[in-house]
Amino acid sequence: MLFMADTQQADEQTETGADAAARTRTDKRAGKQADRLAKQIRAFATAHGGSAEGQLAHIGRGRTRIALVGADGEWGNLVADTFGSARDAAGKAGLTLHDDFDGDLAAKVRTGRYEWSRMAGIQVGGPANG
């Protein structure tokens, strides 16, 4: 009967000093962006009824949209360079996050004359875009 010797694979890669420095710079940049976005989210919430809810959505090239809906129904968007920055900003700002922008969250959005005229114009042959 043959027995195999216990072996241990060395799959871990060692990080070079340059790699570590680049990762540190990227982490710092992401942290600063999260802080800046959190400040903007808090300002939006304060200006629109004192609170806000939101949803994170990947929009391409690694970027993430933070859709915001204020307590008064006003809405807006912010864009983060990474999903992690968006998630961190939402957490720092105390933003209630929804998995999807439908149902309860969508029902809270208040639209105005501008949105209705644009939707009607696009749907039923109103004024052209542009």
Coordinates of C-alpha atoms in Angstrom, one line a residue:
M1 CA 0.0 0.0 0.0
L2 CA 1.3 3.5 -0.9
F3 CA 1.0 6.5 1.3
M4 CA 1.1 10.1 0.1
A5 CA 3.2 12.5 2.1
D6 CA 1.4 15.4 3.6
T7 CA 2.3 18.5 1.5
Q8 CA 1.4 22.1 1.8
Q9 CA 1.0 24.3 -1.2
A10 CA 2.5 27.7 -1.2
D11 CA -0.2 29.5 -3.2
E12 CA 0.0 32.8 -1.3
Q13 CA 1.7 35.6 -3.2
T14 CA 3.9 38.0 -1.3
E15 CA 3.0 41.6 -1.7
T16 CA 5.8 43.9 -2.8
G17 CA 6.4 47.3 -1.2
A18 CA 5.2 49.1 -4.3
D19 CA 2.0 47.0 -4.3
A20 CA 1.3 47.7 -0.7
A21 CA 1.9 51.5 -1.2
A22 CA -0.5 51.5 -4.2
R23 CA -3.1 49.6 -2.2
T24 CA -2.7 52.1 0.7
R25 CA -3.2 55.1 -1.7
T26 CA -6.3 53.5 -3.2
D27 CA -7.7 52.7 0.2
K28 CA -7.1 56.3 1.4
R29 CA -8.7 57.7 -1.8
A30 CA -11.7 55.4 -1.3
G31 CA -12.0 56.5 2.3
K32 CA -11.9 60.2 1.4
Q33 CA -14.5 59.7 -1.3
A34 CA -16.8 57.8 1.2
D35 CA -16.4 60.6 3.7
R36 CA -17.3 63.2 1.0
L37 CA -20.3 61.3 -0.2
A38 CA -21.5 60.7 3.3
K39 CA -21.4 64.4 3.9
Q40 CA -23.4 65.0 0.7
I41 CA -25.9 62.3 1.7
R42 CA -26.4 63.9 5.2
A43 CA -26.9 67.3 3.6
F44 CA -29.5 65.9 1.2
A45 CA -31.3 64.2 4.1
T46 CA -31.3 67.4 6.1
A47 CA -32.6 69.5 3.2
H48 CA -35.3 67.1 2.4
G49 CA -37.2 66.3 5.5
G50 CA -34.5 65.2 7.9
S51 CA -33.9 61.6 6.6
A52 CA -33.3 59.8 3.4
E53 CA -33.4 56.3 2.0
G54 CA -31.5 54.9 -1.0
Q55 CA -30.4 52.1 -3.3
L56 CA -27.0 51.3 -4.7
A57 CA -26.7 50.2 -8.4
H58 CA -23.7 49.3 -10.5
I59 CA -23.7 51.6 -13.5
G60 CA -20.6 50.4 -15.4
R61 CA -16.9 50.7 -15.3
G62 CA -16.9 49.8 -11.7
R63 CA -18.9 52.9 -10.7
T64 CA -21.9 52.8 -8.4
R65 CA -25.0 55.1 -8.4
I66 CA -26.4 56.1 -5.0
A67 CA -30.1 56.9 -5.6
L68 CA -31.5 59.0 -2.8
V69 CA -35.1 59.7 -1.8
G70 CA -35.7 62.3 0.9
A71 CA -38.5 62.1 3.5
D72 CA -40.3 64.8 1.5
G73 CA -40.2 62.7 -1.7
E74 CA -37.4 64.7 -3.4
W75 CA -34.9 62.5 -5.1
G76 CA -31.3 62.7 -6.4
N77 CA -28.3 60.7 -7.3
L78 CA -24.6 60.5 -6.4
V79 CA -21.9 58.5 -8.1
A80 CA -19.1 56.6 -6.3
D81 CA -16.0 55.2 -8.0
T82 CA -16.5 51.8 -6.4
F83 CA -19.3 49.8 -4.8
G84 CA -17.3 49.7 -1.6
S85 CA -17.1 53.5 -1.4
A86 CA -20.8 53.8 -2.0
R87 CA -21.6 51.2 0.7
D88 CA -19.2 52.9 3.2
A89 CA -20.7 56.3 2.5
A90 CA -24.2 55.0 3.0
G91 CA -23.2 53.4 6.3
K92 CA -21.4 56.6 7.5
A93 CA -24.4 58.7 6.7
G94 CA -26.9 56.3 8.3
L95 CA -28.7 55.9 5.0
T96 CA -31.4 53.2 5.0
L97 CA -30.6 51.0 1.9
H98 CA -33.1 49.1 -0.2
D99 CA -32.2 46.1 -2.4
D100 CA -34.2 47.5 -5.4
F101 CA -35.6 50.8 -6.5
D102 CA -39.2 49.6 -6.6
G103 CA -42.1 49.1 -4.4
D104 CA -42.0 51.1 -1.2
L105 CA -39.0 53.2 -2.2
A106 CA -40.3 54.1 -5.6
A107 CA -43.7 55.0 -4.1
K108 CA -42.0 57.6 -1.9
V109 CA -40.6 59.6 -4.9
R110 CA -42.5 62.8 -5.6
T111 CA -42.4 64.0 -9.2
G112 CA -43.0 67.5 -10.4
R113 CA -44.3 69.2 -13.5
Y114 CA -40.9 68.9 -15.2
E115 CA -40.7 65.1 -14.8
W116 CA -44.3 64.7 -16.0
S117 CA -43.9 66.9 -19.0
R118 CA -40.7 65.1 -20.0
M119 CA -42.3 61.7 -19.6
A120 CA -45.4 62.8 -21.5
G121 CA -43.2 64.4 -24.2
I122 CA -41.2 61.2 -24.7
Q123 CA -44.2 58.9 -24.5
V124 CA -46.9 60.7 -26.6
G125 CA -45.0 62.9 -29.0
G126 CA -44.6 66.1 -27.0
P127 CA -41.6 68.4 -27.3
A128 CA -38.4 66.8 -28.6
N129 CA -35.4 66.2 -26.4
G130 CA -32.8 68.8 -26.8

